[in-house]
Coordinates of C-alpha atoms in Angstrom, one line a residue:
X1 CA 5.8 82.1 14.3
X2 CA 7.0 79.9 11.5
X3 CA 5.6 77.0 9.9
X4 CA 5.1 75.0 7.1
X5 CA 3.7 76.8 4.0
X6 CA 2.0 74.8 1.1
X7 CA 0.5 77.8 -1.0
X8 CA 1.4 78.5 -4.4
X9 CA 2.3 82.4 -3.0
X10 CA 1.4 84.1 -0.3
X11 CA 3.8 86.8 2.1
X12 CA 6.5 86.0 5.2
X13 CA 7.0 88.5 7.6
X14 CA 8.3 88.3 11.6
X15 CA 6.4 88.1 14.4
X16 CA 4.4 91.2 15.5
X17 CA 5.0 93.3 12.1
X18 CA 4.8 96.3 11.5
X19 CA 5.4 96.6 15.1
X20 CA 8.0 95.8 17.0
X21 CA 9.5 92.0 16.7
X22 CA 10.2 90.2 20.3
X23 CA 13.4 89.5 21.8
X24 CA 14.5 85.7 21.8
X25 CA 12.4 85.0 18.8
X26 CA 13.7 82.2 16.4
X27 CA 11.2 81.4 13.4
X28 CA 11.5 79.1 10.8
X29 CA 9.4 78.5 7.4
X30 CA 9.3 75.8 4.9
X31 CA 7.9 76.5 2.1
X32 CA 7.2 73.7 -0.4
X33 CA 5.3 74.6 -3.9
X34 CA 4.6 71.9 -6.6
X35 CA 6.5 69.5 -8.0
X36 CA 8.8 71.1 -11.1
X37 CA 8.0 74.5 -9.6
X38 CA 10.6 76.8 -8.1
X39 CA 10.1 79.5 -5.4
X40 CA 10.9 83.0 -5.6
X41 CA 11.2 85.2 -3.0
X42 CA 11.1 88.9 -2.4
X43 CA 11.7 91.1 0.7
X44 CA 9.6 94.5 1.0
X45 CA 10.6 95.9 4.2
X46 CA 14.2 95.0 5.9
X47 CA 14.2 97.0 9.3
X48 CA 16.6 95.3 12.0
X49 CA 19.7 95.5 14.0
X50 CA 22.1 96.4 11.4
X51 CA 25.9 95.8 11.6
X52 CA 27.4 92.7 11.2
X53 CA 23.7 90.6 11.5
X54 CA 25.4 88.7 14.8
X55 CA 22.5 89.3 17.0
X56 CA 18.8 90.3 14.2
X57 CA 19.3 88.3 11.2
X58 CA 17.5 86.6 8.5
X59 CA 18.5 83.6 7.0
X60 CA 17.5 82.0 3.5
X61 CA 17.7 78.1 2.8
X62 CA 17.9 76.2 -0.9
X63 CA 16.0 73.3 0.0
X64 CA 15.5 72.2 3.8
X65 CA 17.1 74.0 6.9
X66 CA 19.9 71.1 8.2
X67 CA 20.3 70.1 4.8
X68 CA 20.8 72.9 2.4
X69 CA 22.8 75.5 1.1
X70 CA 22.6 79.0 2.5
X71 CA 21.6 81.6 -0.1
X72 CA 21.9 84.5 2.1
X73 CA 22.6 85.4 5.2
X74 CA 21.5 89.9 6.0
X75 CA 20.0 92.1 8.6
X76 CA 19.5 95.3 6.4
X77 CA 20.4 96.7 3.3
X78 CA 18.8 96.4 -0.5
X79 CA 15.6 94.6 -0.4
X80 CA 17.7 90.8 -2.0
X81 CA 15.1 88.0 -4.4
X82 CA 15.6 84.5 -4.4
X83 CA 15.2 81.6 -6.5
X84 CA 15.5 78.5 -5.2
X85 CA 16.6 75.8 -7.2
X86 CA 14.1 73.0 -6.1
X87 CA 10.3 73.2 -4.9
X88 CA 11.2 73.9 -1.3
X89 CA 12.8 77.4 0.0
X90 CA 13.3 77.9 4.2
X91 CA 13.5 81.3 6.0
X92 CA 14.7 81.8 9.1
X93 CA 14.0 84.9 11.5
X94 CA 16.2 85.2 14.5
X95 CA 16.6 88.0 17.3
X96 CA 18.3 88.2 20.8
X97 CA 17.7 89.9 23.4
X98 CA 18.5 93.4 22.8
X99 CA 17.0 95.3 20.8
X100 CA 13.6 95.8 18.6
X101 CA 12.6 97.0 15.2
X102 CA 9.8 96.7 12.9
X103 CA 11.1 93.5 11.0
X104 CA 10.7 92.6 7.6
X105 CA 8.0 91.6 4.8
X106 CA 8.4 89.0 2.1
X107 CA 6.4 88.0 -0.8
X108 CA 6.7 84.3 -2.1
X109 CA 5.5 82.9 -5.4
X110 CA 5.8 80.1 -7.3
X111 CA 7.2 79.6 -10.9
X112 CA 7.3 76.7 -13.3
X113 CA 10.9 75.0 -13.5
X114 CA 10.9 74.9 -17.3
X115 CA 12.5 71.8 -17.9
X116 CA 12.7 69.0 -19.9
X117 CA 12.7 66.6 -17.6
X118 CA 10.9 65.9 -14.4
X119 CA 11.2 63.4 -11.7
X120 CA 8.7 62.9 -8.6
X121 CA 9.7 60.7 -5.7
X122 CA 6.0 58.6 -5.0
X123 CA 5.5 56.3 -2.2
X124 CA 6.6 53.3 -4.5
X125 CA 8.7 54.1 -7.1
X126 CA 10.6 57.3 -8.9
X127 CA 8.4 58.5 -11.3
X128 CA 10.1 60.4 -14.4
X129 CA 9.3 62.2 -17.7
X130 CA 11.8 62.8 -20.4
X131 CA 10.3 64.8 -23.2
X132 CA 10.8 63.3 -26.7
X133 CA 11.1 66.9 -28.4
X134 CA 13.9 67.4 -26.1
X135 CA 15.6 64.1 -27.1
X136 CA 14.9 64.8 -30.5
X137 CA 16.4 68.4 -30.1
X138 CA 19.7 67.0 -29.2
X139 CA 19.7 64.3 -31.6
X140 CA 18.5 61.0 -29.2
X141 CA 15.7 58.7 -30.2
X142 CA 13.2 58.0 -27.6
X143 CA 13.6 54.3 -28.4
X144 CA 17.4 54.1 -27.1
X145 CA 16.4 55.2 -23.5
X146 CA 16.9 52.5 -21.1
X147 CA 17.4 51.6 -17.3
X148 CA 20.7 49.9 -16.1
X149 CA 18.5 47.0 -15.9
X150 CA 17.5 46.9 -19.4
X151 CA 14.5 44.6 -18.5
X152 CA 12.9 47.6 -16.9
X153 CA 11.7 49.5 -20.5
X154 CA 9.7 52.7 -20.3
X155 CA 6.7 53.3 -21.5
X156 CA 7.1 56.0 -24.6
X157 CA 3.8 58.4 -25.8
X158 CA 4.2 60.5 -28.6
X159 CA 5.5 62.9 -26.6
X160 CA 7.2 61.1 -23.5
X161 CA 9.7 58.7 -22.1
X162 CA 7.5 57.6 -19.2
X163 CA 9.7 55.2 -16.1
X164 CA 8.1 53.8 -13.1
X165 CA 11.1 52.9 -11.3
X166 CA 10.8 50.5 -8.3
X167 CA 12.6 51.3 -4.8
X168 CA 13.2 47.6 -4.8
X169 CA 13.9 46.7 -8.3
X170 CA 14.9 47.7 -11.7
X171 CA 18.9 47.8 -10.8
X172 CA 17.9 51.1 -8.1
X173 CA 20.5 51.0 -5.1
X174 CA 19.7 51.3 -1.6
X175 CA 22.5 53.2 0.4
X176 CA 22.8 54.8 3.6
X177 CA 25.0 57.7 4.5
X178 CA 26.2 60.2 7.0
X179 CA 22.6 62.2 6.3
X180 CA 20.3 60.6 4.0
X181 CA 18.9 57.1 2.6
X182 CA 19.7 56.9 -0.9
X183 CA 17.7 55.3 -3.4
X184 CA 19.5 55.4 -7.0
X185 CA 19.4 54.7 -10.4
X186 CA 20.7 55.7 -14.4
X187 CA 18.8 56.2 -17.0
X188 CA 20.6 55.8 -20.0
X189 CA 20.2 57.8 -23.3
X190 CA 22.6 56.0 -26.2
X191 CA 23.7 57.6 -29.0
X192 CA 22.9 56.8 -32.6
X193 CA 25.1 53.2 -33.0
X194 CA 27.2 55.1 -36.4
X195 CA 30.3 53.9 -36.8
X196 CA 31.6 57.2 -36.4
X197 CA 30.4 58.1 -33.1
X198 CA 29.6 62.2 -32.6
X199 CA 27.6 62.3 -29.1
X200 CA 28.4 61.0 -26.1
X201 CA 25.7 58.5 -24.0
X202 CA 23.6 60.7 -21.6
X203 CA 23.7 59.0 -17.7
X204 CA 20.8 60.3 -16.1
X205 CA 21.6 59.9 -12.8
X206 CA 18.6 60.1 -10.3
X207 CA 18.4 59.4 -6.7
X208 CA 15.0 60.0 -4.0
X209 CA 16.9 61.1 -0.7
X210 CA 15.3 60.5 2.7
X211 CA 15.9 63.8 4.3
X212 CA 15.0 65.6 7.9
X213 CA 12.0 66.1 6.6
X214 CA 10.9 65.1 3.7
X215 CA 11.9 62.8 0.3
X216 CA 14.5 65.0 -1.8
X217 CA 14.3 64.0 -5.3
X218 CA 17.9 64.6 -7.3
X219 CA 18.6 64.5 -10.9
X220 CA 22.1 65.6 -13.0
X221 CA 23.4 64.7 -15.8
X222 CA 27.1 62.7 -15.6
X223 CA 29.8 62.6 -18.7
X224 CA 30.5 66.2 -20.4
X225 CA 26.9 66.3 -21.4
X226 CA 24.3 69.0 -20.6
X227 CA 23.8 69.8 -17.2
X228 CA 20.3 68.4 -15.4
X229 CA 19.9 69.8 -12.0
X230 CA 16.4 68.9 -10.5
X231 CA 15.7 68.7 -6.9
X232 CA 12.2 68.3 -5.4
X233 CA 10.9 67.6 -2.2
X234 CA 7.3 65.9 -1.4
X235 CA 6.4 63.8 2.0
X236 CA 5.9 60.6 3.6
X237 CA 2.7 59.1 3.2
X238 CA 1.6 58.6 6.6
X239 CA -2.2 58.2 8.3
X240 CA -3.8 57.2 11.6
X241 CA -6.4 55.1 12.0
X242 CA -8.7 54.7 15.2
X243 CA -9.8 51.0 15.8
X244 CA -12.4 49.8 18.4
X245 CA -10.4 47.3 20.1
X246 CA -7.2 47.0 21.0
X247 CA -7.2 43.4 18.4
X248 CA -7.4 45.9 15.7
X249 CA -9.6 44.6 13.5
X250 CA -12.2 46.9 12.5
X251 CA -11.3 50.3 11.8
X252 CA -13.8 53.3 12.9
X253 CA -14.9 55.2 9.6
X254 CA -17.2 57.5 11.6
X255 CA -16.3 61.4 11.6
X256 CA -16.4 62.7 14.2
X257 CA -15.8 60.0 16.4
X258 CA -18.1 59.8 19.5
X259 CA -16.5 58.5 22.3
X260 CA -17.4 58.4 26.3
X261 CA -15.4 60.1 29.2
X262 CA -12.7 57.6 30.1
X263 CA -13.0 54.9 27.1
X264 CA -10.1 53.3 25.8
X265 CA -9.2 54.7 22.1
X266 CA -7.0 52.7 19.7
X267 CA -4.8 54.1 17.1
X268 CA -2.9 52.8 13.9
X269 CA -0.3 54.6 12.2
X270 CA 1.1 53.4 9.3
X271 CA 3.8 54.3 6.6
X272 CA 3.0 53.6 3.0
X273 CA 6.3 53.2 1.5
X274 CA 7.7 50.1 -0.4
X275 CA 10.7 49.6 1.4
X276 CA 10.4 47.1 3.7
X277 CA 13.6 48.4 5.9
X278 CA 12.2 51.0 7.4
X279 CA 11.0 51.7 11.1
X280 CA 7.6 53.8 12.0
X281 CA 7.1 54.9 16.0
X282 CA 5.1 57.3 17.7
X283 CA 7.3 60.3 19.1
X284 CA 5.3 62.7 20.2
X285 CA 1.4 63.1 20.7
X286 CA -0.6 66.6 21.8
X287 CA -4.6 67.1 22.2
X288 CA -5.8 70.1 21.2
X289 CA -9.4 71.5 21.0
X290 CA -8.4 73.3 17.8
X291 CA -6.4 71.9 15.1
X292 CA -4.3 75.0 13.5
X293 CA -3.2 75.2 17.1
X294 CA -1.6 72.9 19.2
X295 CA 0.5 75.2 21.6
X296 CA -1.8 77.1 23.5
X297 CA -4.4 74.6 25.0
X298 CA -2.5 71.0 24.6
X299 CA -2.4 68.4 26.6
X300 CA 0.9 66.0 25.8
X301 CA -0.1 62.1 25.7
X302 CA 3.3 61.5 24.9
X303 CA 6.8 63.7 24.3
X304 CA 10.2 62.5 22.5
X305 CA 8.9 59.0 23.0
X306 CA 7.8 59.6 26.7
X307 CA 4.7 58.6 28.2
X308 CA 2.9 61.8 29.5
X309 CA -0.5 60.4 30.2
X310 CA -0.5 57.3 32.8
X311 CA -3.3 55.7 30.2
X312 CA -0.8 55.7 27.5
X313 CA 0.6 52.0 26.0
X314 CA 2.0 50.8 23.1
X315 CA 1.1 47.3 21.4
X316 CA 3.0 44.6 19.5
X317 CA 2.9 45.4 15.3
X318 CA 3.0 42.8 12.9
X319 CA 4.9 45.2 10.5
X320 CA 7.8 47.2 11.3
X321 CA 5.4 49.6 9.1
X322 CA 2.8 50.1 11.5
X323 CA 2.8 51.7 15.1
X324 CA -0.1 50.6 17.2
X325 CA -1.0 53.0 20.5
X326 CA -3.4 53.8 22.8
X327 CA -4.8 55.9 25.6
X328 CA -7.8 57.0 28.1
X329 CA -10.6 59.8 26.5
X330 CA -9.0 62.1 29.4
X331 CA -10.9 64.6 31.5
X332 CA -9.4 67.4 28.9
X333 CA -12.4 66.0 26.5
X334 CA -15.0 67.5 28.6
X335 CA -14.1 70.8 29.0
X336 CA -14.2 70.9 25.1
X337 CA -16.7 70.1 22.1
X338 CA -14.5 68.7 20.3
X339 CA -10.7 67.7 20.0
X340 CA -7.9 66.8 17.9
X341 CA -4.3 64.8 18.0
X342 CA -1.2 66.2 16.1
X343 CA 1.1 62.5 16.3
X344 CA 4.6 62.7 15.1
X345 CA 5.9 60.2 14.1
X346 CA 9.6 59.1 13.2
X347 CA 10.7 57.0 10.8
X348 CA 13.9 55.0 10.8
X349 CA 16.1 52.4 9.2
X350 CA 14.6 49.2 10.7
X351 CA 17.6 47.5 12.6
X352 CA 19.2 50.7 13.1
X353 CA 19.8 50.1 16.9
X354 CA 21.2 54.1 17.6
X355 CA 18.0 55.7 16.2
X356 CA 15.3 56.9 18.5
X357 CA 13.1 54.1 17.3
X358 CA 14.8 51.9 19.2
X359 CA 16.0 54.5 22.1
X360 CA 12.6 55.0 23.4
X361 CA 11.9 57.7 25.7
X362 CA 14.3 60.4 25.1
X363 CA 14.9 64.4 26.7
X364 CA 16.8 65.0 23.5
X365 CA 16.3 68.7 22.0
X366 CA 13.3 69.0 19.6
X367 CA 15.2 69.4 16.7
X368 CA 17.8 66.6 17.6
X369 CA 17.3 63.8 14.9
X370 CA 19.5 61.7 13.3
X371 CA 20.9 61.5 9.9
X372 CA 18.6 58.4 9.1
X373 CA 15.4 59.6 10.7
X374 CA 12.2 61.2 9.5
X375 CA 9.8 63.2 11.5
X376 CA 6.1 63.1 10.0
X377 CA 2.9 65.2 11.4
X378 CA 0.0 63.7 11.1
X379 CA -3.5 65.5 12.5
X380 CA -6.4 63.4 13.4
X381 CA -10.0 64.3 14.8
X382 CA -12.3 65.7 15.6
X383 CA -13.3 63.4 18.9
X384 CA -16.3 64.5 20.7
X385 CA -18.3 63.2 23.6
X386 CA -21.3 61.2 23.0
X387 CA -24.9 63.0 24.1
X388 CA -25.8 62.3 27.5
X389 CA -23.0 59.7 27.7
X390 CA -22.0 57.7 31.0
X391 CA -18.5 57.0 31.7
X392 CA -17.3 54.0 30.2
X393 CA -15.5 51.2 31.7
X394 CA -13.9 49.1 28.3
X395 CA -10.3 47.9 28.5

């Protein structure tokens, strides 16, 4: 149960419904709409434990799970609707080991954020629109919006304030905290230079958070101006790439990927991101003969960073963001037309000697990442075995 959920609505409900839930059951969703979209939420059906929702309870998140506020906590009751204030709501279902009702039922949707200004957190720089109506409504001109680093100027459309602003440049900070990697900067909106000054300057202040799971993307207005509140999540931009040698040189393009029983397959993963201080390693890789599910037939190559499958090696990377692996096509390939990897991969604050990049193989908890570490799934496949195909021998 659980999951990550990517539609713009769609409906939630536990495990089993409208039968009976299981005991011991803990489910969580994410689900993440478009950028400058909110989710609403609506429950349909409540039937749990009731009481004091210690033991059957659902849970609703503002954002991520570790890393957000709580909206509401219930087991029973009015049938509540949430809003979330970003482009990412979770829900958590929980039950012990008691007793068993018929659950509940949900219906999500998306709705536009209706603001003024938007902000999206690419893979190189902070992308935001200020709209000139909206400067021109408070009494700003478009031309007086700048960067701290003035140098940096916007590009401005009849109807837009348009920055690209590099992770690495323009005057944006790079700071690391107790649970996030902070990359900030202002914009600045002045007022009209009168000698008899009525507005105050406008500090946009926006920051791209690296999260448990995901890039938050924060903008709010400083001073005693109008409030801007925009949070929005998105993901790391991550791939894997087979190779047909273990130089890594030539990259294989074909899909599927025919391979023989026992050759040696070579993978790249690798981060597009522009800042150079951060880590990529493989943590986990599972097999699977069908990619929406990797739980009930998977065979583990590697888990929290430890070697399952005696074939399994890592190799030397000439950038801290690439992770180059490999293993043996396994005898789980042919009992199975065709299979697929799910790879996570972590990401880390190169030189960060406490992370589980450097930490190697681990029996940590699934769930047990630090503050300044990223989890990323990446699915890759289908690989099949060649026709009539001997058993290969490469190294």
């Amino acid at each position: 149960c659980g999951g990550s959920v990517s539609n713009s609505s769609g409906v939630l409900q536990s495990p089993n419904y409208p039968g009976s839930y299981p005991n011991d059951a803990d489910c969580m969703w994410e689900i993440q709409v478009e950028n400058n979209f909110r989710v609403t939420l609506t429950f349909r059906d409540i039937a749990m434990q009731s009481g004091t929702c210690q033991h059957d309870y659902i849970e609703v998140y503002d954002g991520p799970l570790h890393s957000s506020p709580l909206l509401g906590r219930f087991c029973s009751g009015s049938f509540p609707t949430y809003v979330s204030s970003s482009n990412m709501m979770s829900v958590r279902f929980h039950s012990d080991s008691r007793y068993s009702f018929r659950g509940f039922q949900a219906h999500y949707s998306s709705i536009p954020a209706g603001h003024n200004t938007t902000i999206q957190c690419l893979p190189d720089y902070m992308h935001v629109v200020v709209s000139r109506d909206y400067l021109q409504s408070q009494g700003y001109s478009a031309q007086r919006v700048t960067l701290n680093d003035s140098r940096c100027r916007p590009t401005i459309t009849s109807q837009e304030v348009v920055f690209n602003i590099p992770y690495d440049g323009c005057g944006t900070v790079q700071e690391e905290n107790n649970d996030t990697i902070n990359y900030s900067n202002t914009i600045r909106v002045a007022s009209s230079g009168y000698i008899i000054k009525r507005k105050k300057n406008i500090n946009l202040h926006i920051s791209c958070k690296m999260l448990r799971k995901s890039w938050q993307q924060v903008m709010y207005a400083a001073e005693d101006t109008v409030d801007v509140n925009e949070y929005q999540f998105g993901r790391y931009d991550m791939n894997i790439t087979f190779y047909d040698s273990p130089a890594f040189l030539r990259q294989v393009r074909s899909s599927p990927y025919y391979i023989d029983l026992n050759q040696n397959l070579y993978l790249q993963a690798c981060l597009r991101n522009s800042d150079p201080n951060l880590k990529v390693v493989v943590d986990t890789c599972v097999a699977s003969p069908d990619p929406r599910d990797f739980n009930t037939l998977a065979y583990y190559l590697v888990r929290n960073g430890c070697p399952r499958d005696s074939s399994y090696a890592t190799y030397y990377s000439p950038s801290s963001h690439f992770a180059r692996f490999k293993f043996n096509a396994f005898e789980f390939m042919s009992r199975h037309p065709s299979v697929y990897l799910k790879c996570q991969m972590l990401v880390c604050r190169l030189g960060d000697y406490s992370s589980h990049c450097y930490r190697g193989c681990s029996t940590r908890a699934k769930r047990d990442t630090s503050s300044a570490e990223e989890k990323v799934d990446v699915v890759v496949g289908p690989l099949q075995l060649r026709e009539g195909g001997a058993p290969s021998g490469n190294t």
